[in-house]
Protein backbone atom coordinates (compact mmCIF):
# COMPACT_ATOMS: atom_id res chain seq x y z
CA UNK A 1 0.00 0.00 0.00
CA UNK A 2 1.16 3.53 -0.81
CA UNK A 3 -0.03 6.43 1.37
CA UNK A 4 0.43 10.12 0.55
CA UNK A 5 -0.59 13.54 1.86
CA UNK A 6 -2.42 15.59 -0.76
CA UNK A 7 -2.83 19.36 -0.69
CA UNK A 8 -6.45 19.96 -1.61
CA UNK A 9 -6.48 23.76 -1.71
CA UNK A 10 -7.27 26.57 0.74
CA UNK A 11 -4.47 25.35 3.01
CA UNK A 12 -6.10 21.97 3.60
CA UNK A 13 -4.64 18.49 3.13
CA UNK A 14 -5.96 14.92 3.07
CA UNK A 15 -4.42 11.52 3.65
CA UNK A 16 -4.84 9.49 0.46
CA UNK A 17 -4.15 5.99 -0.81
CA UNK A 18 -2.54 5.56 -4.21
CA UNK A 19 -4.02 2.96 -6.55
CA UNK A 20 -2.11 3.18 -9.82
CA UNK A 21 -2.74 6.67 -11.17
CA UNK A 22 -5.57 7.44 -8.75
CA UNK A 23 -5.52 8.94 -5.25
CA UNK A 24 -8.40 8.01 -2.92
CA UNK A 25 -9.13 10.19 0.10
CA UNK A 26 -9.06 8.45 3.50
CA UNK A 27 -11.95 10.23 5.21
CA UNK A 28 -11.28 11.81 8.58
CA UNK A 29 -7.52 12.22 8.29
CA UNK A 30 -5.72 15.40 7.26
CA UNK A 31 -2.40 13.68 6.59
CA UNK A 32 -0.55 10.37 6.81
CA UNK A 33 0.88 11.16 10.24
CA UNK A 34 -2.61 11.61 11.65
CA UNK A 35 -3.68 8.31 10.12
CA UNK A 36 -0.73 6.43 11.65
CA UNK A 37 -1.77 7.50 15.14
CA UNK A 38 -4.83 5.22 14.95
CA UNK A 39 -4.43 1.57 15.97
CA UNK A 40 -6.14 0.16 12.87
CA UNK A 41 -4.58 2.53 10.33
CA UNK A 42 -3.79 -0.18 7.77
CA UNK A 43 -7.36 -1.50 7.66
CA UNK A 44 -8.75 2.05 7.55
CA UNK A 45 -6.52 2.98 4.62
CA UNK A 46 -7.23 -0.26 2.74
CA UNK A 47 -11.00 0.25 3.09
CA UNK A 48 -10.99 3.93 2.09
CA UNK A 49 -13.53 4.85 -0.58
CA UNK A 50 -13.51 8.64 -0.47
CA UNK A 51 -13.21 11.28 -3.19
CA UNK A 52 -10.65 10.42 -5.88
CA UNK A 53 -8.03 12.57 -7.59
CA UNK A 54 -5.60 11.93 -10.44
CA UNK A 55 -2.04 11.32 -9.32
CA UNK A 56 -0.68 13.22 -12.31
CA UNK A 57 -0.31 16.87 -11.37
CA UNK A 58 -1.26 16.28 -7.72
CA UNK A 59 0.09 18.84 -5.25
CA UNK A 60 1.75 16.63 -2.63
CA UNK A 61 2.87 17.70 0.82
CA UNK A 62 5.66 16.03 2.79
CA UNK A 63 4.28 12.53 3.35
CA UNK A 64 4.24 13.06 7.14
CA UNK A 65 4.14 16.87 7.39
CA UNK A 66 4.69 17.22 11.14
CA UNK A 67 6.46 14.22 12.70
CA UNK A 68 6.89 14.30 16.46
CA UNK A 69 10.54 13.39 15.93
CA UNK A 70 12.90 13.33 12.95
CA UNK A 71 16.03 11.44 14.02
CA UNK A 72 18.85 11.28 11.49
CA UNK A 73 21.83 8.96 11.26
CA UNK A 74 25.24 10.09 10.08
CA UNK A 75 28.11 7.94 8.77
CA UNK A 76 25.98 4.93 7.93
CA UNK A 77 27.32 3.97 4.49
CA UNK A 78 30.92 2.78 4.20
CA UNK A 79 31.57 4.61 0.93
CA UNK A 80 30.44 7.91 2.47
CA UNK A 81 32.44 7.29 5.64
CA UNK A 82 35.52 6.74 3.49
CA UNK A 83 35.03 9.84 1.32
CA UNK A 84 34.62 11.98 4.45
CA UNK A 85 37.83 10.56 5.97
CA UNK A 86 36.18 8.96 9.00
CA UNK A 87 36.29 5.55 10.68
CA UNK A 88 33.34 3.15 10.65
CA UNK A 89 31.50 4.00 13.88
CA UNK A 90 30.91 1.53 16.69
CA UNK A 91 27.58 3.17 17.48
CA UNK A 92 25.13 5.19 15.35
CA UNK A 93 25.83 8.91 14.99
CA UNK A 94 22.51 10.64 15.71
CA UNK A 95 21.22 14.16 15.21
CA UNK A 96 17.80 15.75 14.75
CA UNK A 97 15.77 17.74 12.29
CA UNK A 98 12.57 19.70 12.91
CA UNK A 99 9.32 19.67 10.97
CA UNK A 100 9.87 23.19 9.61
CA UNK A 101 12.70 21.81 7.48
CA UNK A 102 10.39 19.46 5.54
CA UNK A 103 9.03 20.16 2.05
CA UNK A 104 6.95 18.14 -0.38
CA UNK A 105 8.36 15.86 -3.05
CA UNK A 106 8.01 18.47 -5.82
CA UNK A 107 8.36 21.69 -3.83
CA UNK A 108 11.05 24.29 -4.35
CA UNK A 109 14.11 23.83 -2.16
CA UNK A 110 15.07 27.04 -0.37
CA UNK A 111 18.66 28.20 -0.92
CA UNK A 112 19.39 30.44 2.10
CA UNK A 113 21.30 33.68 1.66
CA UNK A 114 23.49 32.78 4.66
CA UNK A 115 25.06 29.63 3.16
CA UNK A 116 27.01 29.01 -0.03
CA UNK A 117 27.77 25.33 0.74
CA UNK A 118 24.40 23.58 0.29
CA UNK A 119 24.91 19.86 -0.33
CA UNK A 120 22.73 16.88 -1.31
CA UNK A 121 22.31 13.69 0.75
CA UNK A 122 19.89 11.03 -0.58
CA UNK A 123 18.45 8.87 2.21
CA UNK A 124 16.09 6.00 2.93
CA UNK A 125 13.62 7.09 5.60
CA UNK A 126 11.82 4.79 8.04
CA UNK A 127 8.38 5.82 9.33
CA UNK A 128 7.21 4.41 12.65
CA UNK A 129 3.75 2.84 12.80
CA UNK A 130 3.57 1.46 16.35
CA UNK A 131 4.62 3.01 19.64
CA UNK A 132 7.50 1.40 21.51
CA UNK A 133 10.29 1.82 24.04
CA UNK A 134 13.32 -0.49 24.34
CA UNK A 135 12.16 -2.45 21.32
CA UNK A 136 14.16 -5.68 20.76
CA UNK A 137 15.80 -5.73 17.33
CA UNK A 138 13.94 -8.97 16.55
CA UNK A 139 10.63 -7.12 17.05
CA UNK A 140 11.60 -3.83 15.38
CA UNK A 141 9.98 -4.60 12.03
CA UNK A 142 6.60 -4.77 13.78
CA UNK A 143 7.01 -1.09 14.72
CA UNK A 144 7.81 0.12 11.18
CA UNK A 145 4.86 1.39 9.12
CA UNK A 146 6.90 1.69 5.96
CA UNK A 147 9.60 3.49 4.04
CA UNK A 148 9.98 6.60 1.93
CA UNK A 149 12.55 8.94 0.34
CA UNK A 150 14.27 11.91 2.00
CA UNK A 151 17.11 14.21 1.04
CA UNK A 152 19.05 15.49 4.05
CA UNK A 153 20.14 18.68 2.33
CA UNK A 154 22.98 20.08 4.43
CA UNK A 155 24.49 23.53 4.82
CA UNK A 156 28.11 22.36 5.18
CA UNK A 157 29.59 25.71 6.25
CA UNK A 158 27.17 25.83 9.20
CA UNK A 159 27.41 22.09 9.88
CA UNK A 160 31.15 22.23 10.47
CA UNK A 161 31.25 25.43 12.51
CA UNK A 162 31.27 23.17 15.58
CA UNK A 163 31.49 19.44 16.31
CA UNK A 164 27.68 19.39 16.72
CA UNK A 165 25.94 19.20 13.32
CA UNK A 166 22.42 20.41 14.09
CA UNK A 167 22.85 23.95 12.78
CA UNK A 168 23.77 22.66 9.32
CA UNK A 169 21.00 20.08 9.13
CA UNK A 170 17.61 21.62 9.84
CA UNK A 171 17.32 24.78 7.76
CA UNK A 172 13.79 25.83 6.96
CA UNK A 173 12.25 24.36 3.77
CA UNK A 174 15.38 22.35 2.98
CA UNK A 175 14.41 18.67 3.30
CA UNK A 176 12.34 17.00 0.54
CA UNK A 177 10.32 14.10 1.97
CA UNK A 178 8.02 11.64 0.19
CA UNK A 179 6.29 11.15 -2.12
CA UNK A 180 4.63 8.12 -0.50
CA UNK A 181 4.89 5.95 2.56
CA UNK A 182 5.26 2.47 1.06
CA UNK A 183 4.18 -0.11 3.63
CA UNK A 184 6.79 -2.67 4.56
CA UNK A 185 4.94 -5.55 2.90
CA UNK A 186 5.63 -3.85 -0.45
CA UNK A 187 9.23 -2.88 0.28
CA UNK A 188 12.05 -5.03 -1.03
CA UNK A 189 15.23 -4.52 1.00
CA UNK A 190 18.28 -3.05 -0.72
CA UNK A 191 16.92 -1.11 -3.74
CA UNK A 192 19.18 1.31 -5.58
CA UNK A 193 19.18 4.91 -4.31
CA UNK A 194 20.39 7.78 -6.49
CA UNK A 195 20.67 11.53 -6.46
CA UNK A 196 21.07 13.65 -9.59
CA UNK A 197 21.80 17.33 -10.07
CA UNK A 198 20.60 18.67 -13.44
CA UNK A 199 20.57 15.11 -14.79
CA UNK A 200 24.11 14.23 -13.63
CA UNK A 201 24.21 11.27 -11.24
CA UNK A 202 26.01 12.15 -8.01
CA UNK A 203 25.08 9.24 -5.73
CA UNK A 204 24.21 5.66 -6.69
CA UNK A 205 24.28 2.98 -3.97
CA UNK A 206 21.99 0.13 -2.88
CA UNK A 207 20.24 0.92 0.40
CA UNK A 208 21.31 -2.51 1.64
CA UNK A 209 24.87 -1.20 2.11
CA UNK A 210 23.94 0.40 5.44
CA UNK A 211 26.26 -0.14 8.41
CA UNK A 212 23.28 -0.06 10.82
CA UNK A 213 20.02 -1.56 9.51
CA UNK A 214 16.58 0.03 9.98
CA UNK A 215 15.67 -2.65 12.53
CA UNK A 216 18.84 -2.03 14.53
CA UNK A 217 18.23 1.73 14.45
CA UNK A 218 14.64 1.35 15.67
CA UNK A 219 15.86 -0.80 18.56
CA UNK A 220 18.81 1.46 19.40
CA UNK A 221 16.91 4.75 19.26
CA UNK A 222 13.96 3.36 21.21
CA UNK A 223 16.36 2.49 24.01
CA UNK A 224 16.91 6.23 24.39
CA UNK A 225 13.41 7.56 23.76
CA UNK A 226 9.93 6.26 22.98
CA UNK A 227 9.21 6.05 19.26
CA UNK A 228 5.67 7.08 18.32
CA UNK A 229 3.60 6.57 15.16
CA UNK A 230 4.66 9.08 12.52
CA UNK A 231 8.18 9.51 13.88
CA UNK A 232 10.85 9.40 11.18
CA UNK A 233 14.34 7.90 11.11
CA UNK A 234 16.54 9.09 8.23
CA UNK A 235 19.05 6.27 7.84
CA UNK A 236 22.06 8.08 6.35
CA UNK A 237 23.53 8.94 2.96
CA UNK A 238 25.97 7.07 0.69
CA UNK A 239 29.07 8.35 -1.07
CA UNK A 240 28.89 11.00 -3.76
CA UNK A 241 28.09 14.13 -1.78
CA UNK A 242 29.32 17.41 -3.20
CA UNK A 243 31.38 18.32 -0.15
CA UNK A 244 33.68 15.32 -0.71
CA UNK A 245 34.40 16.09 -4.37
CA UNK A 246 37.53 17.85 -5.63
CA UNK A 247 36.75 20.63 -6.22
CA UNK A 248 33.78 20.72 -3.85
CA UNK A 249 30.39 21.07 -5.51
CA UNK A 250 27.28 22.61 -4.00
CA UNK A 251 23.73 23.31 -5.12
CA UNK A 252 23.19 26.48 -7.12
CA UNK A 253 20.11 28.55 -7.86
CA UNK A 254 18.02 27.07 -10.67
CA UNK A 255 19.37 23.53 -10.46
CA UNK A 256 17.06 20.51 -10.23
CA UNK A 257 17.79 17.98 -7.48
CA UNK A 258 16.28 14.55 -8.15
CA UNK A 259 16.35 11.84 -5.47
CA UNK A 260 15.14 8.33 -6.31
CA UNK A 261 14.83 4.99 -4.51
CA UNK A 262 13.68 2.12 -6.69
CA UNK A 263 10.21 0.97 -5.65
CA UNK A 264 9.65 3.91 -3.29
CA UNK A 265 9.49 6.92 -5.58
CA UNK A 266 11.18 10.11 -6.59
CA UNK A 267 11.67 13.65 -5.28
CA UNK A 268 12.14 16.47 -7.81
CA UNK A 269 13.06 19.80 -6.25
CA UNK A 270 14.09 23.00 -7.97
CA UNK A 271 16.67 25.07 -6.07
CA UNK A 272 15.48 28.64 -5.55
CA UNK A 273 16.74 31.54 -3.49
CA UNK A 274 14.85 31.80 -0.21
CA UNK A 275 12.40 34.69 -0.28
mmCIF file of C-alpha atoms in Angstrom:
data_model
loop_
_atom_site.group_PDB
_atom_site.id
_atom_site.type_symbol
_atom_site.label_atom_id
_atom_site.label_comp_id
_atom_site.label_asym_id
_atom_site.label_seq_id
_atom_site.Cartn_x
_atom_site.Cartn_y
_atom_site.Cartn_z
ATOM 1 C CA UNK A 1 0.000 0.000 0.000
ATOM 2 C CA UNK A 2 1.157 3.527 -0.808
ATOM 3 C CA UNK A 3 -0.030 6.429 1.370
ATOM 4 C CA UNK A 4 0.431 10.125 0.552
ATOM 5 C CA UNK A 5 -0.589 13.536 1.858
ATOM 6 C CA UNK A 6 -2.420 15.587 -0.764
ATOM 7 C CA UNK A 7 -2.828 19.358 -0.686
ATOM 8 C CA UNK A 8 -6.449 19.963 -1.611
ATOM 9 C CA UNK A 9 -6.475 23.765 -1.707
ATOM 10 C CA UNK A 10 -7.273 26.575 0.744
ATOM 11 C CA UNK A 11 -4.469 25.345 3.009
ATOM 12 C CA UNK A 12 -6.097 21.969 3.601
ATOM 13 C CA UNK A 13 -4.641 18.492 3.128
ATOM 14 C CA UNK A 14 -5.958 14.917 3.068
ATOM 15 C CA UNK A 15 -4.417 11.519 3.645
ATOM 16 C CA UNK A 16 -4.843 9.486 0.464
ATOM 17 C CA UNK A 17 -4.152 5.993 -0.814
ATOM 18 C CA UNK A 18 -2.537 5.559 -4.213
ATOM 19 C CA UNK A 19 -4.021 2.957 -6.552
ATOM 20 C CA UNK A 20 -2.113 3.176 -9.817
ATOM 21 C CA UNK A 21 -2.736 6.667 -11.173
ATOM 22 C CA UNK A 22 -5.573 7.443 -8.746
ATOM 23 C CA UNK A 23 -5.524 8.939 -5.246
ATOM 24 C CA UNK A 24 -8.404 8.008 -2.924
ATOM 25 C CA UNK A 25 -9.127 10.187 0.103
ATOM 26 C CA UNK A 26 -9.062 8.452 3.499
ATOM 27 C CA UNK A 27 -11.948 10.234 5.207
ATOM 28 C CA UNK A 28 -11.285 11.808 8.583
ATOM 29 C CA UNK A 29 -7.516 12.217 8.293
ATOM 30 C CA UNK A 30 -5.719 15.396 7.257
ATOM 31 C CA UNK A 31 -2.397 13.678 6.590
ATOM 32 C CA UNK A 32 -0.551 10.368 6.812
ATOM 33 C CA UNK A 33 0.877 11.165 10.242
ATOM 34 C CA UNK A 34 -2.614 11.609 11.648
ATOM 35 C CA UNK A 35 -3.683 8.306 10.120
ATOM 36 C CA UNK A 36 -0.734 6.433 11.651
ATOM 37 C CA UNK A 37 -1.772 7.502 15.135
ATOM 38 C CA UNK A 38 -4.827 5.221 14.948
ATOM 39 C CA UNK A 39 -4.428 1.574 15.974
ATOM 40 C CA UNK A 40 -6.137 0.162 12.868
ATOM 41 C CA UNK A 41 -4.584 2.534 10.331
ATOM 42 C CA UNK A 42 -3.794 -0.183 7.771
ATOM 43 C CA UNK A 43 -7.361 -1.498 7.657
ATOM 44 C CA UNK A 44 -8.747 2.046 7.545
ATOM 45 C CA UNK A 45 -6.515 2.979 4.617
ATOM 46 C CA UNK A 46 -7.227 -0.257 2.744
ATOM 47 C CA UNK A 47 -11.001 0.249 3.090
ATOM 48 C CA UNK A 48 -10.994 3.934 2.089
ATOM 49 C CA UNK A 49 -13.531 4.849 -0.580
ATOM 50 C CA UNK A 50 -13.514 8.639 -0.475
ATOM 51 C CA UNK A 51 -13.213 11.282 -3.191
ATOM 52 C CA UNK A 52 -10.653 10.416 -5.878
ATOM 53 C CA UNK A 53 -8.035 12.571 -7.586
ATOM 54 C CA UNK A 54 -5.602 11.928 -10.443
ATOM 55 C CA UNK A 55 -2.036 11.319 -9.324
ATOM 56 C CA UNK A 56 -0.677 13.223 -12.314
ATOM 57 C CA UNK A 57 -0.307 16.871 -11.372
ATOM 58 C CA UNK A 58 -1.261 16.280 -7.720
ATOM 59 C CA UNK A 59 0.092 18.845 -5.248
ATOM 60 C CA UNK A 60 1.753 16.635 -2.628
ATOM 61 C CA UNK A 61 2.865 17.702 0.825
ATOM 62 C CA UNK A 62 5.660 16.029 2.786
ATOM 63 C CA UNK A 63 4.277 12.534 3.347
ATOM 64 C CA UNK A 64 4.241 13.055 7.139
ATOM 65 C CA UNK A 65 4.136 16.868 7.386
ATOM 66 C CA UNK A 66 4.688 17.219 11.139
ATOM 67 C CA UNK A 67 6.461 14.225 12.704
ATOM 68 C CA UNK A 68 6.885 14.297 16.456
ATOM 69 C CA UNK A 69 10.542 13.387 15.928
ATOM 70 C CA UNK A 70 12.904 13.326 12.953
ATOM 71 C CA UNK A 71 16.029 11.445 14.017
ATOM 72 C CA UNK A 72 18.847 11.284 11.494
ATOM 73 C CA UNK A 73 21.831 8.960 11.264
ATOM 74 C CA UNK A 74 25.242 10.092 10.077
ATOM 75 C CA UNK A 75 28.112 7.941 8.771
ATOM 76 C CA UNK A 76 25.975 4.926 7.930
ATOM 77 C CA UNK A 77 27.325 3.968 4.488
ATOM 78 C CA UNK A 78 30.915 2.780 4.197
ATOM 79 C CA UNK A 79 31.573 4.614 0.926
ATOM 80 C CA UNK A 80 30.436 7.906 2.466
ATOM 81 C CA UNK A 81 32.439 7.290 5.642
ATOM 82 C CA UNK A 82 35.522 6.736 3.485
ATOM 83 C CA UNK A 83 35.028 9.844 1.317
ATOM 84 C CA UNK A 84 34.622 11.982 4.451
ATOM 85 C CA UNK A 85 37.834 10.558 5.970
ATOM 86 C CA UNK A 86 36.180 8.964 8.996
ATOM 87 C CA UNK A 87 36.288 5.547 10.676
ATOM 88 C CA UNK A 88 33.343 3.150 10.647
ATOM 89 C CA UNK A 89 31.500 4.003 13.878
ATOM 90 C CA UNK A 90 30.914 1.532 16.689
ATOM 91 C CA UNK A 91 27.575 3.169 17.477
ATOM 92 C CA UNK A 92 25.127 5.191 15.353
ATOM 93 C CA UNK A 93 25.829 8.905 14.986
ATOM 94 C CA UNK A 94 22.512 10.638 15.714
ATOM 95 C CA UNK A 95 21.221 14.164 15.207
ATOM 96 C CA UNK A 96 17.799 15.750 14.748
ATOM 97 C CA UNK A 97 15.771 17.737 12.287
ATOM 98 C CA UNK A 98 12.570 19.697 12.910
ATOM 99 C CA UNK A 99 9.320 19.665 10.966
ATOM 100 C CA UNK A 100 9.866 23.190 9.610
ATOM 101 C CA UNK A 101 12.700 21.808 7.479
ATOM 102 C CA UNK A 102 10.390 19.455 5.542
ATOM 103 C CA UNK A 103 9.028 20.157 2.055
ATOM 104 C CA UNK A 104 6.948 18.140 -0.380
ATOM 105 C CA UNK A 105 8.362 15.855 -3.050
ATOM 106 C CA UNK A 106 8.007 18.466 -5.823
ATOM 107 C CA UNK A 107 8.362 21.689 -3.831
ATOM 108 C CA UNK A 108 11.052 24.294 -4.352
ATOM 109 C CA UNK A 109 14.112 23.827 -2.163
ATOM 110 C CA UNK A 110 15.068 27.041 -0.369
ATOM 111 C CA UNK A 111 18.657 28.201 -0.919
ATOM 112 C CA UNK A 112 19.394 30.442 2.096
ATOM 113 C CA UNK A 113 21.301 33.680 1.658
ATOM 114 C CA UNK A 114 23.491 32.785 4.660
ATOM 115 C CA UNK A 115 25.056 29.627 3.160
ATOM 116 C CA UNK A 116 27.015 29.007 -0.030
ATOM 117 C CA UNK A 117 27.766 25.330 0.743
ATOM 118 C CA UNK A 118 24.402 23.584 0.287
ATOM 119 C CA UNK A 119 24.905 19.862 -0.330
ATOM 120 C CA UNK A 120 22.727 16.883 -1.311
ATOM 121 C CA UNK A 121 22.306 13.685 0.747
ATOM 122 C CA UNK A 122 19.893 11.029 -0.576
ATOM 123 C CA UNK A 123 18.453 8.872 2.214
ATOM 124 C CA UNK A 124 16.090 5.999 2.926
ATOM 125 C CA UNK A 125 13.616 7.094 5.604
ATOM 126 C CA UNK A 126 11.820 4.792 8.040
ATOM 127 C CA UNK A 127 8.384 5.825 9.325
ATOM 128 C CA UNK A 128 7.207 4.405 12.653
ATOM 129 C CA UNK A 129 3.747 2.842 12.800
ATOM 130 C CA UNK A 130 3.573 1.458 16.346
ATOM 131 C CA UNK A 131 4.623 3.009 19.644
ATOM 132 C CA UNK A 132 7.498 1.400 21.507
ATOM 133 C CA UNK A 133 10.290 1.822 24.035
ATOM 134 C CA UNK A 134 13.318 -0.492 24.340
ATOM 135 C CA UNK A 135 12.160 -2.454 21.322
ATOM 136 C CA UNK A 136 14.159 -5.680 20.756
ATOM 137 C CA UNK A 137 15.802 -5.729 17.330
ATOM 138 C CA UNK A 138 13.935 -8.967 16.554
ATOM 139 C CA UNK A 139 10.629 -7.115 17.053
ATOM 140 C CA UNK A 140 11.596 -3.831 15.382
ATOM 141 C CA UNK A 141 9.981 -4.600 12.031
ATOM 142 C CA UNK A 142 6.598 -4.773 13.784
ATOM 143 C CA UNK A 143 7.012 -1.088 14.719
ATOM 144 C CA UNK A 144 7.810 0.116 11.178
ATOM 145 C CA UNK A 145 4.855 1.387 9.123
ATOM 146 C CA UNK A 146 6.900 1.691 5.961
ATOM 147 C CA UNK A 147 9.604 3.488 4.037
ATOM 148 C CA UNK A 148 9.976 6.605 1.930
ATOM 149 C CA UNK A 149 12.549 8.937 0.340
ATOM 150 C CA UNK A 150 14.268 11.906 1.996
ATOM 151 C CA UNK A 151 17.112 14.209 1.038
ATOM 152 C CA UNK A 152 19.051 15.486 4.051
ATOM 153 C CA UNK A 153 20.143 18.685 2.331
ATOM 154 C CA UNK A 154 22.982 20.075 4.434
ATOM 155 C CA UNK A 155 24.494 23.531 4.823
ATOM 156 C CA UNK A 156 28.110 22.356 5.182
ATOM 157 C CA UNK A 157 29.588 25.709 6.253
ATOM 158 C CA UNK A 158 27.168 25.832 9.200
ATOM 159 C CA UNK A 159 27.414 22.086 9.880
ATOM 160 C CA UNK A 160 31.153 22.232 10.468
ATOM 161 C CA UNK A 161 31.249 25.430 12.512
ATOM 162 C CA UNK A 162 31.266 23.167 15.584
ATOM 163 C CA UNK A 163 31.492 19.440 16.313
ATOM 164 C CA UNK A 164 27.678 19.392 16.721
ATOM 165 C CA UNK A 165 25.939 19.197 13.323
ATOM 166 C CA UNK A 166 22.415 20.414 14.088
ATOM 167 C CA UNK A 167 22.852 23.953 12.777
ATOM 168 C CA UNK A 168 23.769 22.655 9.324
ATOM 169 C CA UNK A 169 21.000 20.083 9.129
ATOM 170 C CA UNK A 170 17.609 21.619 9.835
ATOM 171 C CA UNK A 171 17.317 24.784 7.762
ATOM 172 C CA UNK A 172 13.789 25.831 6.962
ATOM 173 C CA UNK A 173 12.254 24.358 3.766
ATOM 174 C CA UNK A 174 15.383 22.354 2.983
ATOM 175 C CA UNK A 175 14.408 18.672 3.295
ATOM 176 C CA UNK A 176 12.339 16.997 0.542
ATOM 177 C CA UNK A 177 10.321 14.098 1.970
ATOM 178 C CA UNK A 178 8.015 11.640 0.185
ATOM 179 C CA UNK A 179 6.292 11.147 -2.122
ATOM 180 C CA UNK A 180 4.633 8.123 -0.501
ATOM 181 C CA UNK A 181 4.889 5.949 2.556
ATOM 182 C CA UNK A 182 5.260 2.469 1.064
ATOM 183 C CA UNK A 183 4.180 -0.112 3.625
ATOM 184 C CA UNK A 184 6.792 -2.675 4.564
ATOM 185 C CA UNK A 185 4.936 -5.555 2.904
ATOM 186 C CA UNK A 186 5.627 -3.848 -0.451
ATOM 187 C CA UNK A 187 9.231 -2.875 0.283
ATOM 188 C CA UNK A 188 12.051 -5.031 -1.034
ATOM 189 C CA UNK A 189 15.233 -4.518 1.002
ATOM 190 C CA UNK A 190 18.277 -3.054 -0.716
ATOM 191 C CA UNK A 191 16.916 -1.111 -3.736
ATOM 192 C CA UNK A 192 19.179 1.314 -5.583
ATOM 193 C CA UNK A 193 19.180 4.906 -4.310
ATOM 194 C CA UNK A 194 20.388 7.783 -6.495
ATOM 195 C CA UNK A 195 20.666 11.534 -6.460
ATOM 196 C CA UNK A 196 21.075 13.651 -9.586
ATOM 197 C CA UNK A 197 21.796 17.333 -10.070
ATOM 198 C CA UNK A 198 20.603 18.668 -13.444
ATOM 199 C CA UNK A 199 20.565 15.113 -14.785
ATOM 200 C CA UNK A 200 24.108 14.231 -13.630
ATOM 201 C CA UNK A 201 24.208 11.274 -11.244
ATOM 202 C CA UNK A 202 26.006 12.152 -8.007
ATOM 203 C CA UNK A 203 25.078 9.241 -5.727
ATOM 204 C CA UNK A 204 24.213 5.657 -6.686
ATOM 205 C CA UNK A 205 24.284 2.977 -3.974
ATOM 206 C CA UNK A 206 21.987 0.131 -2.878
ATOM 207 C CA UNK A 207 20.237 0.916 0.395
ATOM 208 C CA UNK A 208 21.314 -2.508 1.640
ATOM 209 C CA UNK A 209 24.865 -1.203 2.114
ATOM 210 C CA UNK A 210 23.945 0.401 5.442
ATOM 211 C CA UNK A 211 26.259 -0.136 8.411
ATOM 212 C CA UNK A 212 23.283 -0.061 10.821
ATOM 213 C CA UNK A 213 20.019 -1.563 9.510
ATOM 214 C CA UNK A 214 16.580 0.028 9.977
ATOM 215 C CA UNK A 215 15.671 -2.648 12.530
ATOM 216 C CA UNK A 216 18.838 -2.034 14.528
ATOM 217 C CA UNK A 217 18.231 1.729 14.452
ATOM 218 C CA UNK A 218 14.636 1.348 15.669
ATOM 219 C CA UNK A 219 15.864 -0.796 18.555
ATOM 220 C CA UNK A 220 18.814 1.461 19.400
ATOM 221 C CA UNK A 221 16.912 4.753 19.257
ATOM 222 C CA UNK A 222 13.957 3.358 21.214
ATOM 223 C CA UNK A 223 16.362 2.494 24.012
ATOM 224 C CA UNK A 224 16.910 6.234 24.389
ATOM 225 C CA UNK A 225 13.410 7.565 23.765
ATOM 226 C CA UNK A 226 9.931 6.261 22.982
ATOM 227 C CA UNK A 227 9.215 6.049 19.263
ATOM 228 C CA UNK A 228 5.673 7.082 18.318
ATOM 229 C CA UNK A 229 3.604 6.569 15.164
ATOM 230 C CA UNK A 230 4.659 9.077 12.517
ATOM 231 C CA UNK A 231 8.176 9.512 13.878
ATOM 232 C CA UNK A 232 10.845 9.401 11.183
ATOM 233 C CA UNK A 233 14.335 7.900 11.109
ATOM 234 C CA UNK A 234 16.539 9.092 8.228
ATOM 235 C CA UNK A 235 19.046 6.271 7.840
ATOM 236 C CA UNK A 236 22.060 8.079 6.346
ATOM 237 C CA UNK A 237 23.526 8.942 2.960
ATOM 238 C CA UNK A 238 25.966 7.072 0.694
ATOM 239 C CA UNK A 239 29.074 8.346 -1.070
ATOM 240 C CA UNK A 240 28.887 10.995 -3.763
ATOM 241 C CA UNK A 241 28.091 14.126 -1.781
ATOM 242 C CA UNK A 242 29.317 17.409 -3.204
ATOM 243 C CA UNK A 243 31.380 18.322 -0.152
ATOM 244 C CA UNK A 244 33.682 15.323 -0.710
ATOM 245 C CA UNK A 245 34.400 16.093 -4.366
ATOM 246 C CA UNK A 246 37.528 17.853 -5.628
ATOM 247 C CA UNK A 247 36.748 20.629 -6.218
ATOM 248 C CA UNK A 248 33.778 20.718 -3.852
ATOM 249 C CA UNK A 249 30.386 21.074 -5.512
ATOM 250 C CA UNK A 250 27.279 22.608 -4.001
ATOM 251 C CA UNK A 251 23.732 23.311 -5.119
ATOM 252 C CA UNK A 252 23.187 26.480 -7.122
ATOM 253 C CA UNK A 253 20.106 28.550 -7.864
ATOM 254 C CA UNK A 254 18.018 27.073 -10.669
ATOM 255 C CA UNK A 255 19.375 23.530 -10.461
ATOM 256 C CA UNK A 256 17.061 20.509 -10.232
ATOM 257 C CA UNK A 257 17.791 17.981 -7.485
ATOM 258 C CA UNK A 258 16.277 14.549 -8.153
ATOM 259 C CA UNK A 259 16.349 11.839 -5.474
ATOM 260 C CA UNK A 260 15.138 8.328 -6.306
ATOM 261 C CA UNK A 261 14.830 4.993 -4.513
ATOM 262 C CA UNK A 262 13.681 2.116 -6.689
ATOM 263 C CA UNK A 263 10.214 0.971 -5.653
ATOM 264 C CA UNK A 264 9.651 3.911 -3.289
ATOM 265 C CA UNK A 265 9.485 6.915 -5.578
ATOM 266 C CA UNK A 266 11.181 10.113 -6.587
ATOM 267 C CA UNK A 267 11.672 13.647 -5.282
ATOM 268 C CA UNK A 268 12.142 16.474 -7.807
ATOM 269 C CA UNK A 269 13.061 19.800 -6.249
ATOM 270 C CA UNK A 270 14.087 23.005 -7.971
ATOM 271 C CA UNK A 271 16.671 25.068 -6.066
ATOM 272 C CA UNK A 272 15.476 28.643 -5.554
ATOM 273 C CA UNK A 273 16.737 31.540 -3.485
ATOM 274 C CA UNK A 274 14.852 31.800 -0.206
ATOM 275 C CA UNK A 275 12.398 34.690 -0.277
#
